[in-house]
Structures are given as structure tokens and as C-alpha cells.
Amino acid sequence: MTVTKMHADEVDIDAPLVGRLIAAQFPQWSRLPVTPVRSAGTDNAMYRLGEDMAVRLPRIPGAAGQVAKEQRWLPHLAPHLPLAVPVPLGLGEPGEGYALPWSVYAWLDGENVYDSPLTDEPEAAVRLGRFVAALRAVDASGGPAGFRGGPVSSRETDVRAAIRDLGADGTVDADLATAAWESAVRLPQWEGEPVWLHGDLLPGNLLARDGRLTAVIDFGGLGTGDPACDTMAAWTLLSSDSRGLFREAVEVDDATWARGRSWALTFGLTAYHYYRVTNPVLAAVGRRAAGEALDDFRREG
């Protein structure tokens, strides 16, 4: 099978490699089958190990730091959260020609909500909002800075490039997107203490069983900072009909909500621009998020 790589520095990973790593470092699991898990994830590859475990391996060197972070902080956060999150079972070391650390987790049952949409979106909006509020309430002392924990203005170059290129091919209304972006960078910024953020609440990082939201996965973007970025789920996942329920449950002020929409716009434009050839799923999520954010901006204007 030919795999289209998303990044110039992406490493080669396949099931035989995972099997060799497991045999060398966790021989008690060496007889278990290893099967690829289909995913639109960009930083990590996932393989199922037997029935009850998952192996998660960074695709790029820049994602290697996520391993220790998840191993350190997920057990600390999990008891405080109303939805299931990954449980680390083992920390793997470089070996077998693979140069990065990696993890073994307990398998979480469910389907990601991009592939299997929610059957009760209003209920999911409330459950996800409560999850974000609970995560934000955990003591963030000593937590690492989140990669979306600062102002959206840090993405200026990438956003301007996306507007230029997507406007040129007619994918977005460049004038509207420019106006929305320029409004975004003028918003009042967060002046409170840093709080915990998942950082990447996209449909592919949420699991549901029987159409009901049950788990949040992929904490590679975990960190601390401005709570705004975790509200972008209102535009990456939810429709306008249930957005208000999420906002009520997540309990943020008007400025934070506006910055969250700015993060949805930022993610949407840049994800669609970068991944539209190599990752159609993430590109589609990005295009939808940008469209929803721009629709909201247009209605308010």
C-alpha cells in the first residue's frame, strides 16, 4: 500500500516495525496481533495491539515530546474529567531502527465522530462543554505551555498565506476572511493565569459509542494557556443549533468565546491550506471550521 506522507520529515512506520518494538521491549505482549488503525492524525500513527491495547508512535521528530507529556499528565488529569481519556500502560524507547519514544495505551472502545457522527448533538455539546470546563478547573501548576495557548496573532504568516492561496482559487472569500482575521487579532487577550487545554478538540479526537460521546483522545496538544482554543470545538464539530448549549456548559466570557472562534478560523484556514492534498479528512474539517466561523462573523457584521 502506498502511503502519502504529510510532512517532509515523516518517518517510516508499519505493523512489522511495531511488532518488533513490542517483542523487544514488552515481550509479554509479543504474541498479540498488531493491526493499523485508520486515522486522520497528523503527528502520530496508531496500531491496535491485541484487543485491549493501542500503540501510538510519533510520525515526526517534532512530535516526540508529546510522549513524555502524555505519560506524565494524563494519569494526573483523568480522575477529574467526566469523559474517558487514554490510560498509559507502557513507555517505549527508540529501537529496531525507529529513533523516537512511543507509548502503549489501554484501548478505548468507540468510533471517532468524524467517521460515525453523533446521534444526539445537543447532548454531546453539553458533555463536551462540561469536559472542557472540568479540564480547565484542574490545577495547572507546572503544566507545559500549550501550542495553542497564546494569541492567534502568532499564526499571522500562515493565515495570510492561506487566505491568499485559498482566495485565489475561490475556496474562500478572501475579503471576508481578511476582515475576520484582522478583527481576530484586535480582540482583548487573556490576562488570567494559564489553565489546562486539550488544544485539539477535533471530530477525529472524540469517540462515541452508539452515537453518544464517551471519550476524548490524542492529548499531543495538551498544555496550559488561554482557555479560548478549547472552545473552537463549537465550530470544528457543532452546528449553530447546538453551539449555544456548548457555550453555556463551557462557561466562558464573551471575549474568550470570540477568541475561540478566531482559533476555529485560524485552524480551519491553515489546516485546509496545508492538508488539502495529503489529508482530505483533516482538510474537510478545516474547511468546515473556517466556513462556520466566517458565517458567524458575517452574521454579526
Backbone as a ProteinNet text record, in pm:
[ID]
protein_1_A
[PRIMARY]
MTVTKMHADEVDIDAPLVGRLIAAQFPQWSRLPVTPVRSAGTDNAMYRLGEDMAVRLPRIPGAAGQVAKEQRWLPHLAPHLPLAVPVPLGLGEPGEGYALPWSVYAWLDGENVYDSPLTDEPEAAVRLGRFVAALRAVDASGGPAGFRGGPVSSRETDVRAAIRDLGADGTVDADLATAAWESAVRLPQWEGEPVWLHGDLLPGNLLARDGRLTAVIDFGGLGTGDPACDTMAAWTLLSSDSRGLFREAVEVDDATWARGRSWALTFGLTAYHYYRVTNPVLAAVGRRAAGEALDDFRREG
[TERTIARY]
84.3	0	88	61.8	136.7	76.3	160.4	114.7	168.3	78.2	120.2	161.1	285.4	333.4	286.2	256.6	204.8	314.2	431.5	539.1	670.5	755.7	884.5	972.5	957.1	1043.4	971.1	865.7	789	868.3	867.4	944.5	858.1	923.5	853	810.1	680.4	624.6	529.9	539.1	442.8	422.6	328.7	295.3	413.8	494.5	610.2	705.8	728.1	813.6	753.6	624.5	559.3	572	553.5	568.6	708.1	810.2	947.6	972.5	920.5	937.4	872.2	751.5	682	759.5	804.4	877	1004.7	1072.5	1199.6	1181.5	1076.3	1064.3	951.2	850.5	738.5	709	801.5	788.3	661	604.8	480.8	363.9	378.2	271.4	311.5	421.8	478	392	305.3	222.5	91.1	67.5	-57.9	-49.8	-157.9	-156	-147.2	-81.6	-67.4	-140	-237	-312.9	-320.1	-305.4	-312.9	-452.6	-457.5	-583.5	-594.9	-699.5	-719.2	-743.5	-668	-676.1	-632.3	-692.4	-650.1	-549.1	-496.1	-397.9	-273.8	-216.4	-102.6	31.1	32.1	157.8	194.5	94.9	119.2	49	108	45.6	-6.4	-117.3	-180.4	-198.8	-168.8	-186.3	-256.8	-346.8	-412.1	-325.1	-310.7	-229.8	-322.6	-347.9	-447.3	-584.3	-664	-797.7	-802.8	-707.2	-722.7	-620.8	-531.1	-427.2	-408.5	-345.8	-311.3	-168.3	-96.8	40.6	37.3	97.5	95.8	240.3	275	413.6	419.9	507	522.1	564.3	501.6	537.9	656.3	673.9	776	855.3	983.1	1063.2	1001.8	935.8	877.5	766.2	711.5	604.8	657.4	786.9	842.5	817.1	817.3	795.1	656.3	562.7	426.3	420.7	513	509	525.7	633.4	657.5	548.8	499.7	395.3	267.8	225.1	104.3	124.2	241.1	269.7	267	318.6	326.3	190.4	114.3	-1.1	-136.4	-151	-282.8	-328.7	-242.9	-288.9	-327.2	-264.8	-297.2	-432.9	-465.2	-588.3	-710	-691.7	-804.4	-908	-868.2	-969.3	-1063.3	-1024.6	-1104.4	-1198	-1193.4	-1261.4	-1385	-1493.8	-1619.7	-1628.8	-1528.6	-1522.6	-1393.7	-1395	-1275.5	-1162.7	-1039.7	-919.8	-820.6	-718.6	-624.5	-551.2	-528.2	-456.8	-323.4	-210	-79.9	-51.1	-2.6	34.8	183.3	249.9	390.7	456.7	582.6	662	771.1	765.1	863	980.6	1094.3	1216.6	1252.9	1340.4	1387.3	1449	1432.2	1490	1441.4	1502.9	1462.8	1464.3	1552.5	1560	1464.5	1386.6	1293.6	1354.9	1370.4	1455.3	1381.2	1250	1171	1107	1071.4	995.4	852.6	781.8	646.5	572.5	441.6	359.7	267.9	234	126.7	16	-106.8	-222.7	-327.5	-415.5	-535.2	-623.5	-683.6	-772.1	-903.3	-947.4	-1076.8	-1175.2	-1282.8	-1383.7	-1456.6	-1499.8	-1577	-1528.1	-1606.7	-1573.3	-1552.9	-1454.4	-1436.1	-1557.4	-1591.4	-1719	-1713.9	-1597	-1594.2	-1649.2	-1602.3	-1646.3	-1786.5	-1821.9	-1953.2	-2017.3	-2090.9	-2144.1	-2232.4	-2236.5	-2315.9	-2464.4	-2536.8	-2680.8	-2758.3	-2698.2	-2763.2	-2662.8	-2656.4	-2557.3	-2578.1	-2701.6	-2718.1	-2662	-2687.4	-2632.2	-2479.6	-2422.5	-2276.9	-2219.8	-2288.9	-2242.7	-2229.8	-2326.5	-2322.6	-2211.9	-2201.3	-2099	-1958.4	-1936.8	-1804.4	-1776.4	-1876.2	-1857.2	-1819.9	-1883.8	-1851.4	-1711.3	-1671.3	-1534.4	-1433.2	-1454	-1361.3	-1356.1	-1472.9	-1476.4	-1405.1	-1422.8	-1356.9	-1205.9	-1160.5	-1017.7	-958.5	-1027.6	-980	-968.2	-1051.4	-1054.4	-942.1	-874.2	-765.5	-646.2	-583.1	-464.9	-361.2	-322.9	-229.7	-85.8	-56.3	80.4	178.3	283.7	386	354.4	236.4	199.2	273.5	300.1	371.6	283.5	343.6	267.9	202.4	77.4	5.6	43.3	40.4	80.5	-25.5	-146.8	-249.2	-290.2	-198.4	-230	-207.1	-151.6	-125.7	-218.6	-183	-269.2	-264	-374.9	-377.5	-282.5	-243.4	-153.5	-20.6	12.5	135.9	128.4	8.4	-11.3	-27	9.1	-12.7	37.2	160.9	218.5	140.8	109.8	39.7	-103.1	-170.2	-308	-312.2	-223.3	-221.1	-192.5	-101.9	-72	-193.2	-263.7	-382.3	-491.1	-514.5	-615.5	-578	-451.1	-405.4	-430.9	-388.3	-397.3	-540.7	-612.4	-749.9	-844.1	-811.3	-888.9	-865.5	-741.9	-708	-779.1	-798.4	-866	-1016.7	-1067.1	-1210.5	-1264.4	-1176	-1220.8	-1282.6	-1226.1	-1280.5	-1296.9	-1382.8	-1397.3	-1281.6	-1182.7	-1061	-1088.8	-1177.8	-1208.2	-1273.1	-1368.7	-1434.9	-1336.1	-1254.9	-1158.3	-1056.2	-1012.9	-917.5	-980	-1105.5	-1174	-1189.2	-1225.3	-1241	-1108.3	-1001.7	-869.6	-823.3	-839.9	-796	-877.9	-1004.5	-1084.3	-1033	-993.3	-945.7	-821.9	-726.9	-601.5	-619.2	-734.1	-760.5	-835.6	-875.3	-954.4	-873.9	-941.8	-873	-813.4	-691.8	-622.3	-639.9	-614	-626.7	-525	-572.8	-483.4	-483.8	-555.2	-559.8	-443.5	-444.3	-343	-364.8	-258.9	-276.1	-363.4	-446.3	-531.3	-503.8	-547.9	-527.2	-612.2	-551.9	-617.2	-588.8	-689.3	-662.4	-587.2	-634.8	-563.3	-600.3	-676.9	-701.4	-835.1	-940.9	-1071.6	-1140.6	-1094	-1146.8	-1230.1	-1317	-1401.3	-1323.8	-1206	-1128	-1067.9	-1070.5	-1014.4	-1121.7	-1243.1	-1355.3	-1413.9	-1443.5	-1500.8	-1643.9	-1724.4	-1863.1	-1895.6	-1988.2	-2044	-2193.8	-2247.6	-2390	-2431.2	-2340.1	-2369.9	-2359.9	-2315.9	-2309.1	-2163.3	-2128.3	-1990.5	-1944.1	-1828.2	-1780.5	-1636.2	-1552.6	-1409.6	-1345	-1235.5	-1151.1	-1012.3	-955.1	-824.4	-726.2	-605	-498.4	-471	-393.5	-354.9	-216.6	-175.9	-47.2	-39.2	-153.4	-156.4	-182.7	-183.6	-210.4	-112.7	-165	-79	-161.6	-100.7	-169.6	-165.8	-260.5	-265.8	-405.1	-436.1	-565.7	-672.2	-784.3	-885.8	-957.9	-933.2	-1011.4	-1002	-882.8	-867.6	-956.6	-990	-1074.9	-1221.6	-1256.9	-1393.6	-1408.6	-1298.9	-1312	-1387.7	-1409.3	-1493.1	-1634.1	-1676.4	-1808.2	-1821	-1709	-1710.9	-1649.2	-1558.2	-1499.4	-1593	-1685	-1769.8	-1918.6	-1961.2	-2103.3	-2169.6	-2298.9	-2378.2	-2422.3	-2472.4	-2517.9	-2632.5	-2709.1	-2823.2	-2781.2	-2664.1	-2620.2	-2503	-2456.3	-2340.4	-2366.9	-2488.2	-2522.1	-2520.5	-2560.3	-2556.9	-2413	-2323	-2181.2	-2129.2	-2164.9	-2116	-2163.7	-2289.2	-2341.3	-2266.4	-2237.6	-2170	-2022.8	-1958.4	-1815.2	-1784.1	-1881.4	-1871.7	-1752.8	-1757.1	-1654	-1719.7	-1639.5	-1692.2	-1694.5	-1750.5	-1767.5	-1634.1	-1533.1	-1403.6	-1337.5	-1348.1	-1289.5	-1361.8	-1494	-1571.8	-1530.7	-1512	-1470.8	-1331.9	-1241.1	-1107.7	-1115	-1209.8	-1227.9	-1269.6	-1359.5	-1398.1	-1278.7	-1194.1	-1073.5	-980.2	-971.6	-891.4	-952.5	-1085.9	-1151.2	-1120.6	-1124	-1090.2	-944	-855.4	-712.2	-682.7	-734.5	-716	-775.7	-898.6	-967.9	-893.8	-851.7	-781.3	-647.9	-571.2	-436.4	-440.1	-533.4	-542.7	-586.7	-686.1	-729.3	-617.3	-549.7	-441.6	-328.7	-290.4	-173.2	-205.9	-325.9	-355	-449.9	-486.2	-591.3	-550.4	-421.7	-376.8	-345.5	-278.6	-225.9	-320	-418.1	-506.5	-646.8	-723.4	-854.8	-950.4	-939.5	-1028.8	-1002.8	-876.1	-845.3	-871.8	-845.4	-875.3	-1024.5	-1108.1	-1252.7	-1297.1	-1238.9	-1270.4	-1229.3	-1110.6	-1063.8	-1153.7	-1193.4	-1279	-1412.7	-1467.9	-1594.2	-1578.2	-1471.5	-1449.7	-1436.7	-1358	-1342.4	-1476.1	-1552.5	-1681.4	-1778.4	-1782.8	-1871.8	-1830.3	-1700.2	-1651.6	-1680.6	-1660.7	-1686.6	-1837.2	-1920.2	-2065.1	-2105.9	-2050.5	-2080.2	-2033.1	-1913.3	-1857.9	-1945.1	-1990.5	-2073.8	-2207.2	-2267.3	-2396.1	-2382.5	-2269.5	-2250.3	-2216.1	-2156.2	-2114.1	-2228.1
-119.1	0	124.3	217.1	340.5	441.8	500.1	597.7	734.9	831.4	967.9	1035	1078.3	1141.9	1286.6	1331.2	1465.8	1567.2	1518.8	1607	1564	1659.7	1630	1540.6	1551.6	1474.2	1354.4	1308.6	1195.9	1066.2	987.9	863.9	747.1	637.4	518.4	433.2	402.2	319.2	219.2	92.6	-6.3	-112.1	-203.2	-303.3	-394	-439.3	-522	-449.1	-319	-242.8	-241.7	-214.9	-212	-347.8	-454.7	-588.1	-612.6	-565.5	-583.3	-501.6	-380.3	-296.9	-362.4	-413.6	-479.2	-603.5	-684.7	-807.2	-776.8	-669	-636.2	-573.2	-493.9	-415.3	-459.5	-525.3	-574.8	-719.2	-809.5	-947.9	-1016.8	-971.1	-1032.5	-1012.2	-915.5	-887.7	-929	-997.9	-1022.2	-1113.5	-1192.7	-1284	-1218.8	-1096.6	-1031.1	-974.1	-981.2	-925.7	-774.1	-720.2	-575	-537.3	-445.3	-404.6	-252.5	-195.6	-49.6	1.8	120.4	188.6	304.6	305.4	414.6	543.8	646.4	772.4	886.7	1003.1	1123.8	1203	1142.3	1210.6	1248.3	1361.1	1413	1392.9	1381.8	1372.5	1230.3	1142.2	1009	902.1	783.3	665.7	577.9	507.5	426.3	282.8	188	46.2	-20	-110.3	-186.5	-306.2	-331.4	-442.3	-538.1	-652.3	-742.5	-677.3	-708.1	-649.5	-530.5	-521.3	-430.7	-317.6	-306.9	-204.1	-134.7	-18.5	58.5	105.8	106.7	158.5	288.2	391.2	524.8	569.4	600.4	631.1	764	856.4	981.9	957.7	1030.4	1023.5	1113.6	1219.3	1319.9	1348.3	1385.1	1414.1	1522.2	1618.8	1727	1684.3	1565.2	1515.3	1427.3	1404.1	1311.4	1357.2	1488.8	1540.1	1513.3	1480.4	1452.1	1325.5	1234.6	1105.4	1122.5	1187.4	1206	1291.9	1389.9	1478.2	1399.7	1317.2	1238.2	1137.1	1074.5	977.6	1044.7	1167.2	1238.8	1291.2	1351.5	1430.2	1361.2	1264.9	1200.7	1132.1	1058	999	1104	1220	1328.3	1389.5	1403.1	1470.9	1379.7	1253.5	1163.2	1158.9	1153.9	1143.9	1264.4	1374.2	1496.7	1516.9	1427.3	1451.6	1363.3	1418.7	1343.8	1252.5	1253.7	1162.3	1080.4	962.2	877.2	939.6	916.5	961.9	845.5	851.4	739.8	710.9	583.1	537.2	477	539.1	482.9	351.4	253.9	123.5	94.9	162.3	136.9	249.8	274.5	376.6	306.6	320.9	257.1	348.1	286.9	360.2	342.2	427.8	407.2	269.1	213.1	81.6	26.4	-81.5	-150	-57.7	42.8	137.5	255.1	257.5	368.2	455.7	584.4	668.1	749.8	726.1	812.2	731.5	797.4	728.3	702.3	613.2	576.5	523.1	502.4	464.4	347.2	273.6	174.4	223.8	219.1	265	155	166.9	83.8	124.5	28	54.7	114.7	221.8	282.4	245.9	179.7	143.4	267	261.1	370	403.5	483.2	530.6	680.9	730.7	875.3	940	1059.9	1118	1183.8	1183.6	1222.8	1108.2	987.1	870.9	825.5	841	797.6	913.6	998.5	1121.1	1092.7	1190.6	1182.7	1173.8	1096	1085.6	1189.2	1242.2	1344.3	1457.5	1547.4	1654.2	1747.2	1785.7	1872.5	1810.6	1680.4	1615.9	1617.5	1588.2	1587.8	1726.7	1830.7	1967.8	1996	1951.3	1973	1889.7	1763.8	1676.4	1726.7	1772.7	1822.4	1954.2	2040.7	2165.5	2141.3	2044.1	2011.3	1952.2	1874.7	1822.2	1936.4	2032.4	2145.3	2223.9	2247.5	2322.6	2246.6	2113.6	2033.9	2032.3	2018.7	2021.6	2156	2262.4	2396.9	2418.1	2347.4	2368.1	2295.3	2201	2127.9	2220.9	2212.1	2293.9	2276.4	2386.9	2381.9	2411.3	2414.3	2443.2	2342.2	2392.4	2305.8	2250.2	2279	2226.6	2296.6	2226.3	2286.4	2385.6	2479.7	2574.8	2501.8	2536.6	2474.9	2535.9	2454.3	2506.6	2598.4	2594.8	2693.8	2773.5	2790.5	2858	3006.8	3060.2	3203.1	3269.5	3387.2	3460	3403.6	3418.5	3371.4	3451.7	3569.3	3651.8	3582.8	3480.6	3404.8	3325.5	3310.8	3237	3331.1	3455.2	3557.6	3514.4	3469.8	3435.8	3323.4	3217.7	3103.1	3139.1	3219.4	3256.5	3344.3	3440.8	3528.7	3447.7	3351.3	3267.4	3184.5	3131.6	3052.1	3137	3256	3344.1	3378.7	3406.9	3441.8	3327.7	3207.7	3095.2	3044.7	3034.4	2984	3086.4	3213.6	3317.1	3314.6	3289.2	3288.1	3176.4	3061.7	2952.1	2947.7	3048.6	3059	2975.2	2915.7	2832.3	2915.7	3032.5	3121.9	3261.4	3338.1	3479.9	3552.8	3591.9	3648.8	3777.4	3859.4	3985.4	3959.5	3867.4	3834.1	3770.6	3677.3	3611.2	3710.1	3803.8	3905.2	3993	4034.3	4117.1	4041.3	3912.1	3832.1	3815.5	3791.4	3774.6	3903.7	4014.6	4142.1	4178.8	4138.9	4156.2	4066.1	3944	3847.3	3896.8	3952.6	3992.8	4119.4	4185.5	4303.8	4270.6	4146.8	4109.8	4124.9	4156.4	4157.9	4020.8	4019.5	3894	3846.6	3719.6	3656.3	3714.9	3756.3	3812.8	3731.2	3619.1	3534.7	3438.5	3355.5	3250.9	3143.4	3077.6	2969.2	2857.9	2799.8	2687.1	2569.6	2451.9	2333.2	2339	2294.6	2289.3	2154.8	2097.3	1981.9	2028.2	2136.9	2201.3	2155.4	2045.1	1989.9	1915.2	1981.1	1915.6	1912	1819.5	1798.3	1670	1652.1	1532.4	1401.3	1396	1273.5	1240.9	1336.5	1315.5	1294.1	1267.5	1239.8	1104.1	1022.7	890.3	883.9	808.3	787	639.1	596	460.8	473.7	404.9	414.6	560.1	638.2	776.5	873.3	826.6	910.4	935.3	1060.5	1098.6	1032.9	963.3	889.3	917.9	962.5	973.7	1083	1135.3	1232.5	1171.5	1171.3	1109.5	1212.6	1168	1249.4	1375.9	1358.7	1472	1524.5	1506.3	1559.1	1709.8	1778.1	1923.7	1973.3	1882.5	1920.3	2026.8	2123	2226.2	2326.1	2437.7	2540.2	2672.6	2759.2	2890.6	2948.4	3025.3	3088.9	2982.1	2981.5	2877.4	2884.6	2987.6	3009.2	2894	2834.9	2739.5	2617.7	2578.5	2460.5	2490.1	2617.6	2647.3	2636.8	2618.7	2611.2	2486.5	2392.2	2277.2	2319.9	2437	2486.4	2502.8	2525.1	2546	2428.6	2353.9	2238.8	2119.1	2112.9	1995.7	2025.6	2133	2153.5	2243.5	2227	2315.4	2436.5	2536.7	2657.7	2626.8	2520.5	2487.2	2442.9	2378	2329	2407	2505.5	2583.1	2654.6	2705.5	2776.6	2686.6	2559.5	2464.9	2440.1	2427	2410.4	2533.2	2650.8	2773	2783.6	2747.7	2752.3	2655.7	2535.7	2435	2467.9	2531.4	2556.3	2677.2	2766.4	2875.8	2968.4	3038.3	3137	3272.1	3378.7	3511.8	3542.1	3657.3	3692.7	3701.5	3759	3776.3	3641.1	3550	3417	3343	3355.5	3292.4	3347.4	3478.2	3539.4	3491.7	3477.6	3426.2	3279.8	3205.6	3067.2	3059.1	3146.7	3149.5	3188.1	3274.3	3311.7	3192	3107.5	2985.9	2890.2	2881.7	2797	2846.8	2978.4	3036.5	3007.3	3027.1	3006	2860.6	2769.1	2626.4	2591.7	2638.2	2600	2640	2763.7	2811.7	2740.5	2729.5	2673.2	2522.2	2452.2	2307.6	2274.5	2345.5	2317.9	2350.8	2458.9	2500.5	2398	2347.5	2259.2	2114.7	2066.9	1923.6	1888.6	1982.7	1951.5	1843.8	1818.1	1709.2	1583.3	1597	1480.9	1422.6	1499	1451.2	1507.6	1446.5	1500.1	1511.9	1422	1428.6	1555.2	1577.8	1696.4	1823.3	1818.4	1933.4	1964.7	1861.2	1882.4	1942	1895.2	1952.7	2100	2128.6	2266.5	2355.3	2307.4	2388.8	2418.2	2316.2	2337.7	2438.3	2424.7	2515.1	2659.1	2679.5	2815.5	2868.9	2784.8	2828.9	2866.6	2784.2	2815.2	2944.5	2961.5	3083.4	3206.2	3195.2	3309.3	3339.2	3236.7	3259.9	3337.6	3299	3371.9	3515.7	3535.4	3671.1	3754.5	3695.3	3767.7	3807.4	3715.7	3746.3	3860.4	3862.4	3967.7	4102.6	4094.1	4217.7	4295.8
0	0	0	-89.4	-95.8	1.9	85.6	183.7	145.5	134.1	105.6	235.4	242.3	364.8	370.2	493.5	514.6	543.6	587.1	631.1	567.5	541.9	478.3	565.1	697.9	788.1	849.4	785.4	839	826.9	935	937.4	890.6	854.6	807.8	927.6	932.1	1038.9	973.8	1014.6	968.1	1076.2	1053	1153.5	1188.7	1091.4	1130.1	1225.3	1202.3	1293.5	1433.7	1443.2	1574.8	1641.6	1565.1	1622	1676.8	1604.9	1653	1779.8	1784.2	1903.7	2025.3	2006.7	2116.5	2162.2	2067.7	2103.5	2180	2141.5	2205.4	2342.9	2360.7	2483.5	2575.9	2520.3	2601.1	2559.3	2586	2537	2586.2	2698.6	2748.5	2652.9	2559.5	2463.3	2320.9	2306.8	2173.8	2086.9	2146	2067.1	2021.6	2063.8	2027.8	1886.4	1810.1	1674.5	1676.2	1573.5	1556.3	1427.8	1438.6	1320.1	1312.6	1193	1180.1	1214.6	1272.1	1299	1201.2	1122.1	1026.8	1102.3	1068.9	1142.5	1052.7	1076.4	1006.2	1088.6	1193.9	1277.1	1198.5	1232	1156	1225.6	1358.3	1433.1	1473.3	1484.1	1537.6	1454.8	1451.5	1392.1	1505.4	1478.6	1581.9	1531.7	1619.7	1590.3	1708.3	1675.6	1781.9	1816	1945.4	1995.1	2067.8	2005.9	2061.5	2060.2	2160.7	2170.7	2264.9	2357	2470	2477	2375.8	2383.3	2249.5	2256.4	2137	2149.3	2037.3	2032.4	1953.1	2009.3	1948.3	1927.8	1802.1	1767.6	1692.9	1734.3	1660.5	1515.8	1424.5	1282.8	1249.8	1329.9	1302	1428.9	1416.5	1535.4	1623.8	1561.8	1639.7	1732.6	1712.3	1799.1	1911.7	1915.5	2014.5	2157.8	2180.8	2315.7	2369.4	2280.6	2324.7	2410	2386.3	2454.5	2605	2647.2	2790.6	2853.4	2779.6	2832.6	2862.7	2768.8	2791.2	2904	2906.2	3012.1	3150.3	3157.4	3285.8	3330.6	3239.3	3281.7	3269.9	3179.6	3166.6	3295.8	3365.3	3491.2	3595.6	3589.7	3682.4	3651.7	3524.7	3483.7	3485.2	3451.5	3428	3539.8	3668.2	3773.9	3782.3	3722.7	3731.9	3613	3515.8	3388.9	3373	3315	3303	3181.1	3094.2	2981.4	2991	2933.6	2936.3	2855.4	2899.1	2828.5	2824.5	2737.5	2727.4	2858.4	2883.5	3004.1	2959.4	2994.6	2955.8	3027.2	2949.9	3005.4	2991.9	2899	2878.4	2802.6	2834.3	2765.8	2686.1	2553	2467	2436.7	2412	2381.1	2233.2	2180.1	2042.8	2025.9	1908	1881.1	1748.5	1703.5	1580	1458.3	1461.5	1351.9	1363	1469.6	1494.9	1604.7	1579.2	1664.3	1769.6	1788.3	1876.1	1990.2	2099.8	2205.3	2157.6	2224.5	2185.2	2306.7	2291.7	2406.9	2375.5	2480.5	2476.5	2569.5	2520.2	2596.4	2605.2	2703.8	2704.5	2586.1	2521.7	2408.3	2457.9	2394.3	2425.5	2315.2	2351.5	2253.2	2203.1	2078.9	2020.7	1881.9	1812.6	1679.6	1685	1609.6	1609.5	1543.1	1588.7	1548.1	1410.4	1345.2	1204.2	1119.7	1146.7	1069.4	1107.2	1234.6	1283.6	1359	1289.3	1351.1	1471.9	1560.1	1681.6	1647.9	1727.9	1706.9	1787.4	1891.5	1974.3	1995.5	1897.4	1904.7	2023.7	2058	2176.3	2304	2325.2	2443.8	2439.3	2322.1	2308.2	2333.4	2289.3	2312.1	2461	2538.1	2683.6	2746.3	2706.1	2764.4	2733.5	2610.6	2575.1	2646.2	2657.3	2729.6	2875.4	2937	3076.5	3088	2987.6	2986.9	2982.5	2892.8	2880.7	3011.2	3071.9	3197.9	3309.1	3313	3416.5	3397.2	3273.2	3245.3	3286.3	3253.6	3285.3	3436.7	3513.5	3658.3	3732.3	3667.6	3734.5	3753.3	3868	3896.9	3786.6	3723.6	3609.7	3649.5	3777.4	3822.3	3763.6	3701.1	3644.7	3508.9	3456.5	3325.2	3213.3	3103	2990.3	2915.7	2847.1	2766	2649.2	2620.3	2510.4	2376.4	2270	2139.4	2080.2	2135.1	2100.8	2223.7	2316.2	2441.3	2440.8	2331.2	2321.5	2221.9	2174.3	2080.6	1939.2	1866.6	1727.5	1639.2	1682.5	1601.6	1573.1	1654.4	1629.6	1499.6	1444	1318	1197.6	1213.9	1110.1	972	962.9	832.4	765.6	841.5	784.5	743.5	825.4	792.8	668.1	659.8	541.5	414	424	307.8	267.8	367.3	337.8	272.1	324.2	265.2	121.4	99.7	-35.7	-132.8	-96.9	-189.5	-203.8	-92.7	-100	-161.7	-143.3	-211.6	-361	-401.7	-544.4	-618.4	-552.2	-623.2	-594	-522.3	-499.7	-386.4	-307.2	-196.2	-84.7	-58.7	43.3	-15.3	48.1	16.3	84.5	7.7	66.4	141.9	91.7	160.5	295.2	297.8	424.2	520.9	473.6	560.6	614.8	533.2	578.4	685.4	664.1	763.9	896	887	1008.8	1080.5	1004.9	1065.2	1131.8	1065.6	1122.6	1246.3	1248.6	1369.5	1481.9	1445.2	1544.6	1618.2	1546.7	1611.1	1695.9	1682.8	1765	1894	1912.7	2030.2	2159.3	2270.8	2401.4	2431.6	2483.1	2507.8	2651.7	2672	2803.4	2899.6	3017	3118.8	3247.5	3245.8	3364.8	3371.6	3475.6	3489.6	3383.2	3338.7	3240.9	3297.8	3211.6	3250.7	3156.1	3197.4	3113.8	2987.5	2876.1	2745.9	2680.8	2618	2531.8	2408.2	2348.1	2238.9	2099.5	2086.6	1952.6	1950	1993.3	2003.5	1867.2	1785.7	1651.8	1650.2	1550.6	1547.5	1554.2	1491.7	1494.9	1629.2	1721.9	1854.7	1961.3	1916.3	2006	1968.5	2069.2	2045.7	2095.9	2024.4	2064.3	2056.4	2139.7	2132.5	2117	2018.5	1986.3	1965.4	1905.2	1873.4	1989.4	2105.3	2226	2263.4	2286.4	2317.1	2446.3	2439.7	2556.6	2593.8	2498.9	2528.8	2445.7	2498.7	2429.2	2419.1	2299.5	2279.1	2222.6	2194.6	2135	2213.8	2321	2404.2	2368.2	2242.9	2199.3	2208.5	2196.3	2207.3	2348	2446.1	2584.2	2632.5	2708	2763.6	2841	2873.9	2951.5	2876.1	2909.5	2845.3	2847	2745.5	2726.8	2701.9	2776.6	2757	2623.7	2543.5	2421.8	2322.9	2305.8	2194.9	2211.6	2334.7	2350.7	2321.2	2307.6	2265.3	2114	2040	1894.4	1850	1942.4	1910.3	1869.9	1914.4	1876	1725.7	1657.2	1512.2	1435.7	1498.6	1429.7	1431.1	1527.7	1546.8	1539.7	1605.4	1631.3	1527.5	1514.5	1429.4	1509.6	1440.9	1509.9	1605.4	1580.4	1665.8	1806	1818.4	1949.3	2006.2	1932.8	1976.6	2109.3	2125	2248	2369.8	2353.4	2465.4	2510	2412.9	2445.4	2518.5	2470	2533.4	2677.6	2702	2838.9	2929.9	2878.5	2960	2982.4	2885	2894.6	2983.5	3001.9	3098.9	3072.7	2959.3	2928.7	2900	2911.3	2886.7	2736.5	2701.6	2560.4	2486.2	2551.9	2485.2	2457.9	2553.3	2534.3	2422.8	2419	2312.1	2175.8	2167.5	2040.4	1999.6	2096.4	2063.6	2021.1	2076.5	2034.7	1888.7	1847.8	1706.5	1619.9	1671.1	1597.5	1581.3	1683.9	1671.6	1570.1	1566.9	1466.5	1326.4	1308	1178.2	1143.1	1239	1217.4	1182.7	1266.9	1237.6	1102.1	1078.2	956.6	830.8	824.6	705.4	686	792.4	777.3	756.5	821.2	802.3	659.9	610.3	473.8	374.4	396.6	307.8	305.6	421.6	431.8	393.5	429.3	417.7	303.4	217.6	120.5	20.9	3.2	-84.3	-4.5	109.6	180.7	285.1	333.7	439.8	416.8	327.4	293.2	411.2	509.1	624.7	705.2	741.7	819.9	738.9	609.8	524.5	526.3	522.5	525.2	658.2	768.9	899.7	902.9	848.5	844.8	761.4	645.6	558.7	625	692.3	761.9	875.6	954.8	1068.2	1021.4	916.2	863.6	813.9	745.2	694.4	804.6	910.3	1022.3	1092.2	1113.3	1178.1	1093.1	962.6	872.8	866	868.8	870	994.1	1109.4	1233	1223.5	1172.6	1159.1	1065.6	956.1	859.5	923.7	1000.4	1064.1	1164.7	1236	1336.3	1272.2	1151.5	1084.1	1026.4
[MASK]
+++++++++++++++++++++++++++++++++++++++++++++++++++++++++++++++++++++++++++++++++++++++++++++++++++++++++++++++++++++++++++++++++++++++++++++++++++++++++++++++++++++++++++++++++++++++++++++++++++++++++++++++++++++++++++++++++++++++++++++++++++++++++++++++++++++++++++++++++++++++++++++++++++++++++++++

